Tab-separated table of C-alpha atoms in Angstrom:
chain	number	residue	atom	x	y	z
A	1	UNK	CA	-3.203	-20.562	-18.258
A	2	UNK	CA	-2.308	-18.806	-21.766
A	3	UNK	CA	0.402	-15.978	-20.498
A	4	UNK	CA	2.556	-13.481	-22.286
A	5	UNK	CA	6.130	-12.913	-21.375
A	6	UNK	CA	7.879	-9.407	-22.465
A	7	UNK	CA	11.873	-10.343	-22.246
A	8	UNK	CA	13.230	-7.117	-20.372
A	9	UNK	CA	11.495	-5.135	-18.411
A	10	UNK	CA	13.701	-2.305	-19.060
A	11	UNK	CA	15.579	-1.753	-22.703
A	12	UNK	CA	18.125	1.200	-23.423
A	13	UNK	CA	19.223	1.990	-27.021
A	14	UNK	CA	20.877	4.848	-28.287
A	15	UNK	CA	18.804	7.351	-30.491
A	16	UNK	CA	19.184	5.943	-33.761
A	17	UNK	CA	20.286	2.244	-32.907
A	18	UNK	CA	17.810	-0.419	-33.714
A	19	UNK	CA	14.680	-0.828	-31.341
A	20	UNK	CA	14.071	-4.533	-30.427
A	21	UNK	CA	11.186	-5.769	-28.184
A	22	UNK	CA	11.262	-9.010	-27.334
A	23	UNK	CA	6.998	-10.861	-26.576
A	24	UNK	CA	6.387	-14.600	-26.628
A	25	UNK	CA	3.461	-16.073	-25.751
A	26	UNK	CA	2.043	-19.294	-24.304
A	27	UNK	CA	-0.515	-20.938	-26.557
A	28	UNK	CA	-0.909	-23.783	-29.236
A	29	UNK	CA	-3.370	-21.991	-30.813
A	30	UNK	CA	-2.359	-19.185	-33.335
A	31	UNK	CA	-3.599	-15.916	-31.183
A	32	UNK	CA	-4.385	-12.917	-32.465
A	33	UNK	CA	-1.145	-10.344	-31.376
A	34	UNK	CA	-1.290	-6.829	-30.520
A	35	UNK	CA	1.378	-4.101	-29.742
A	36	UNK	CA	0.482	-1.176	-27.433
A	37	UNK	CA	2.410	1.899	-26.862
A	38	UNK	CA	1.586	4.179	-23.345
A	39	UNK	CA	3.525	7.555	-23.146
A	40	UNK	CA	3.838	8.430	-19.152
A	41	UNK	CA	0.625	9.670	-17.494
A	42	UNK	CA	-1.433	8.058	-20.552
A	43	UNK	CA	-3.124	5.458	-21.909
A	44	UNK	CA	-2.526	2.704	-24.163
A	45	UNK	CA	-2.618	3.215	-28.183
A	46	UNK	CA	-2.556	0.547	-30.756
A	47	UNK	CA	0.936	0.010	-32.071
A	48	UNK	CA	0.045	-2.557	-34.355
A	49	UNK	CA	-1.826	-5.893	-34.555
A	50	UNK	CA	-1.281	-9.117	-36.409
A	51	UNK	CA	-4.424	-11.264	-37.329
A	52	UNK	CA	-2.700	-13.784	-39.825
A	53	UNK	CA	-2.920	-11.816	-43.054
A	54	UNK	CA	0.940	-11.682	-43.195
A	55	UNK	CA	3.398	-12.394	-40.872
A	56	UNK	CA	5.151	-9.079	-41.005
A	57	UNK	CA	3.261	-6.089	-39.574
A	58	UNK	CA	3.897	-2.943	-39.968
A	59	UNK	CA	2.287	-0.517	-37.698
A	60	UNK	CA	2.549	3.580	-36.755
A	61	UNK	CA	5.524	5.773	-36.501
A	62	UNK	CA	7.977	3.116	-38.323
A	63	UNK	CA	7.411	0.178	-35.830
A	64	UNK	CA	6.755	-3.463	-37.335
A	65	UNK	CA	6.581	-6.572	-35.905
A	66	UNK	CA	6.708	-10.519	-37.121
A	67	UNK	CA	4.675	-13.236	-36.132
A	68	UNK	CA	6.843	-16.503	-36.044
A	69	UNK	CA	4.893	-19.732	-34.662
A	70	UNK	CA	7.509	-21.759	-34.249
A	71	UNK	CA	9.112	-20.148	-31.835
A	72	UNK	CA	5.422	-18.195	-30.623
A	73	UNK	CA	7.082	-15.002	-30.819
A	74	UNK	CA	5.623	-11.815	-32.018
A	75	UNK	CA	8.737	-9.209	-31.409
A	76	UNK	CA	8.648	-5.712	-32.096
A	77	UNK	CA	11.441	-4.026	-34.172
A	78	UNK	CA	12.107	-0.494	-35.697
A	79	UNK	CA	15.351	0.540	-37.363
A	80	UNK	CA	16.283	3.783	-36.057
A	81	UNK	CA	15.328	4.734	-32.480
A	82	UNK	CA	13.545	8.154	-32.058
A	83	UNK	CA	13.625	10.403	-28.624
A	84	UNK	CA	10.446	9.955	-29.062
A	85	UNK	CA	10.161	6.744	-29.059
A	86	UNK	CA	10.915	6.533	-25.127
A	87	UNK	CA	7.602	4.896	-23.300
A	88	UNK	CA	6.325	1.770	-22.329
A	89	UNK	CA	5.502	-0.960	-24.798
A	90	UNK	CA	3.107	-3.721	-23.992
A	91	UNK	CA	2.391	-6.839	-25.786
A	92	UNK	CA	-1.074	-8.275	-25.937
A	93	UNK	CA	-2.616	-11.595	-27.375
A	94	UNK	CA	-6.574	-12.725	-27.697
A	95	UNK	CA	-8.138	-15.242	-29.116
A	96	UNK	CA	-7.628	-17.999	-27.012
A	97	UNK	CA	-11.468	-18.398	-25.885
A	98	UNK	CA	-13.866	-19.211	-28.317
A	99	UNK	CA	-16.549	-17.350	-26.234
A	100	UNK	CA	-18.564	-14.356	-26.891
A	101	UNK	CA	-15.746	-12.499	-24.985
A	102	UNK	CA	-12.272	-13.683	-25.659
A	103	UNK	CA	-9.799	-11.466	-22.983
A	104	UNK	CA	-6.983	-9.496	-24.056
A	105	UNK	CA	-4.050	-11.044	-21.807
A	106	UNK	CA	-1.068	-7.870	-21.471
A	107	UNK	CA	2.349	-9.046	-20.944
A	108	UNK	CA	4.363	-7.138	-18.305
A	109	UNK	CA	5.717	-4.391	-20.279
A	110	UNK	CA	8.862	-3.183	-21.239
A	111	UNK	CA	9.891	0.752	-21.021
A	112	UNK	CA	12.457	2.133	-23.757
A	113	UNK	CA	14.910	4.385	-22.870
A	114	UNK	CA	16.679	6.692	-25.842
A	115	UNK	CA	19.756	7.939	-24.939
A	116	UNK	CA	21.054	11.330	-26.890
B	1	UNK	CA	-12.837	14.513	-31.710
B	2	UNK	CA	-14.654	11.117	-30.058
B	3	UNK	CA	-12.539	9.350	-27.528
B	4	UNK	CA	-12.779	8.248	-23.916
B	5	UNK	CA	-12.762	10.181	-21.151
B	6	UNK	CA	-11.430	9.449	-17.505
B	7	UNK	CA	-12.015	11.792	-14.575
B	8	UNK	CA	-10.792	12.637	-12.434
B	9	UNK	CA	-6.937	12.260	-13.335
B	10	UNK	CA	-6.108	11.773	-9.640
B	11	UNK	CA	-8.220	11.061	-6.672
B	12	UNK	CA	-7.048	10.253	-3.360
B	13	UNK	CA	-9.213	7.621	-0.755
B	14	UNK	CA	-9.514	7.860	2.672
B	15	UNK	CA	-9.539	4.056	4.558
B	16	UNK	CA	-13.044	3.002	4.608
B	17	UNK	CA	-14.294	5.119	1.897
B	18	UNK	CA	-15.681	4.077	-1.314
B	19	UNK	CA	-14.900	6.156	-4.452
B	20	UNK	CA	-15.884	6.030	-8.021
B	21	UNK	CA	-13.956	6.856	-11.264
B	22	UNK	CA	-15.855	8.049	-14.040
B	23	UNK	CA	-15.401	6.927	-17.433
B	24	UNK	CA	-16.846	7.954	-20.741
B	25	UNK	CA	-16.963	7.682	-24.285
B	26	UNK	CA	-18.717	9.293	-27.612
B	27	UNK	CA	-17.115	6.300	-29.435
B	28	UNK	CA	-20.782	4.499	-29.868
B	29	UNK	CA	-18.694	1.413	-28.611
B	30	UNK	CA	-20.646	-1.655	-27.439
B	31	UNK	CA	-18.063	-2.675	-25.354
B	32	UNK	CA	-16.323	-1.283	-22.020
B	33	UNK	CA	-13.680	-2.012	-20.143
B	34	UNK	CA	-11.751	-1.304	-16.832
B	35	UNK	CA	-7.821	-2.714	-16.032
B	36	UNK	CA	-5.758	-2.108	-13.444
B	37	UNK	CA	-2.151	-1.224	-14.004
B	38	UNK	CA	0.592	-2.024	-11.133
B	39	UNK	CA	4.427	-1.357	-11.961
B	40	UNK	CA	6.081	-4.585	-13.705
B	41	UNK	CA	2.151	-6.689	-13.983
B	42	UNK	CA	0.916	-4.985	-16.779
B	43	UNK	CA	-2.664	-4.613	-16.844
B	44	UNK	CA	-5.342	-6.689	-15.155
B	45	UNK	CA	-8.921	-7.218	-15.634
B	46	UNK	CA	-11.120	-5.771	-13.357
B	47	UNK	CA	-14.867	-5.798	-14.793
B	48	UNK	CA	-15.783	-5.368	-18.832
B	49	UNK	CA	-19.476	-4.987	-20.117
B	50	UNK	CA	-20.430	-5.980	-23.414
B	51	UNK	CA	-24.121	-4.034	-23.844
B	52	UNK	CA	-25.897	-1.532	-21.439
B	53	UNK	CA	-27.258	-3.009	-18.729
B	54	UNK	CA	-24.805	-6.015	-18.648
B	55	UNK	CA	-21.581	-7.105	-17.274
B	56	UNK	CA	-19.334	-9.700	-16.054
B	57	UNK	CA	-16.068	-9.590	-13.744
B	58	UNK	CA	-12.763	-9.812	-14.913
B	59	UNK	CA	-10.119	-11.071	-13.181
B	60	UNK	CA	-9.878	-8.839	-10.126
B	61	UNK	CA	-13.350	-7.848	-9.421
B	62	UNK	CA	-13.166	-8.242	-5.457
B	63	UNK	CA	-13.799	-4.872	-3.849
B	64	UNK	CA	-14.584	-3.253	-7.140
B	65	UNK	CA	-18.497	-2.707	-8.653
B	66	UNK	CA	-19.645	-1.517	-11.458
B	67	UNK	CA	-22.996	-0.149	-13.728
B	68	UNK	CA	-23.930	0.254	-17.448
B	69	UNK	CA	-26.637	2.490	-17.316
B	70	UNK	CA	-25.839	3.956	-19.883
B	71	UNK	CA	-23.932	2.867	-23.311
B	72	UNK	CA	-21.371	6.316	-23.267
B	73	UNK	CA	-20.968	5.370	-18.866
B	74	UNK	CA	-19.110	2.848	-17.324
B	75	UNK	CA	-17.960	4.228	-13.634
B	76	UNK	CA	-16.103	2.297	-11.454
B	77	UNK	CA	-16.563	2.071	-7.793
B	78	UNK	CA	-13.205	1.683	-5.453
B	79	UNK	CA	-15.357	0.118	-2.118
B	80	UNK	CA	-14.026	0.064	1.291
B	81	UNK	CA	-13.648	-4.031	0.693
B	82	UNK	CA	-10.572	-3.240	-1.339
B	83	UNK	CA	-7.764	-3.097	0.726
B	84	UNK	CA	-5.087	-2.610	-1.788
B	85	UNK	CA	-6.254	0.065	-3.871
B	86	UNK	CA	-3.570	2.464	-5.289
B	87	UNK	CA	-2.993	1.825	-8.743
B	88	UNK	CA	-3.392	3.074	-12.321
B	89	UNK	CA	-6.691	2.320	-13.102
B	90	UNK	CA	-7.320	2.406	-17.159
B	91	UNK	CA	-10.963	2.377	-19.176
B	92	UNK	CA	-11.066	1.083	-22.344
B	93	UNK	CA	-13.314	0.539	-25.111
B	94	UNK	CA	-14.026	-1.768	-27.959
B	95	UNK	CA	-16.205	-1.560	-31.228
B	96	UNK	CA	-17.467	-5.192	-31.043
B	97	UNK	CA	-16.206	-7.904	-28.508
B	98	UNK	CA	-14.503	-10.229	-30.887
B	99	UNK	CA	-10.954	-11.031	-30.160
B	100	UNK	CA	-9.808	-9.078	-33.085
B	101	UNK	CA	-11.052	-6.081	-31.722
B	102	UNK	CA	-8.667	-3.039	-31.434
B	103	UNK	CA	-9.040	-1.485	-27.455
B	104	UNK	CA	-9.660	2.464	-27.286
B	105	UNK	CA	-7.878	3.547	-24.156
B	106	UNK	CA	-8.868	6.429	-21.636
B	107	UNK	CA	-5.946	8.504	-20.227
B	108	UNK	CA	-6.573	7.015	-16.640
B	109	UNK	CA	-7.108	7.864	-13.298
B	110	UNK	CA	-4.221	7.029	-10.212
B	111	UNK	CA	-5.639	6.468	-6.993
B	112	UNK	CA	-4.132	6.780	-4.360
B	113	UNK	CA	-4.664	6.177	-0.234
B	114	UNK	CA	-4.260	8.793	2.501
């Protein structure tokens, strides 16, 4: 079964210390990717998505991310942490059905703490 | 502004009672969807419609039931068969059902057991 693995499911960084969010996924076939965002007692907005145009995405509020098939990553970087940046970040990845419905698989999640 | 709307925000079920979480959007979105979020699993599958009057189960559909009436409705039903109900329970919506598609998310609804 295709599966999406978020390494940590908790990640602390220090307001403006690099953000790094770590996704790999399980599939031979080159996925479409997707980055979520879900501030508490919300739901999920698109981050970002990557649908082979270029491997380097850049999304909203400064977040990018970089598709790299040979190691199936897809990790999710942005240079300066923001308090605001504090919430819970899910990876996502489609495309591995050919069928009229191909199901968004969500990895686990990882929250982001910003410390002052 | 369109979006989706979940109501109520929290709703709290009594054992052997059957609920039902509304969810609606003025996105004119073919597609609707409802996951289930537990702490540390992400989000699950429950049931996801494509056009009004259709849809198929996701991954979790025991105990849940659905109806597409409507293409702005999708309400979920919480029956008495599922016996592990309290959760974060999300609605979501897509443009088109291609695997490109960009989800729409409603704010959600946690349910919770007396």
């Amino acid at each position: 079964a295709q599966s999406v693995t978020q390494l940590g499911s908790h990640v602390s960084v220090s307001e403006g210390a690099l953000v790094l969010l770590r996704c790999n996924y399980s599939s031979s076939v080159p996925p479409y990717l997707f980055w979520y965002v879900q501030y508490p007692n919300q739901g999920l907005q698109l981050l970002l998505k990557y649908t082979s145009a270029a491997t380097l995405v850049k999304g909203i509020n400064g977040f990018e991310a970089e598709f790299k098939k040979s190691e199936t990553s897809f990790h999710l970087t942005k240079p300066s942490a923001h308090m605001s940046d504090a919430a819970e970040y899910f990876c996502a990845v489609s495309g591995f059905l050919k069928t009229s419905y191909d199901k968004v698989i969500f990895g686990p999640g990882t929250s982001l703490s910003v410390i002052p | 502004d369109g979006g989706i709307t979940q109501s109520p925000k929290y709703l709290f079920r009594k054992e052997g009672q059957n609920v039902t979480l509304s969810c609606e959007q003025n996105l004119n979105h073919d597609a609707m969807y409802w996951y289930r979020q537990d702490p540390g699993q992400g989000l699950r599958l429950i049931y996801y419609s494509q056009i009004v009057n259709d849809f198929q189960k996701g991954d979790i559909a025991e105990g849940y039931s659905v109806s597409r009436e409507k293409k702005e409705s999708f309400p979920l039903t919480v029956t008495s068969a599922q016996k592990n109900p309290t959760a974060f329970y999300l609605c979501a919506s897509s443009r088109g059902q291609g695997a490109n598609e960009k989800l729409f998310f409603g704010s959600g609804t946690q349910l919770s057991v007396l």
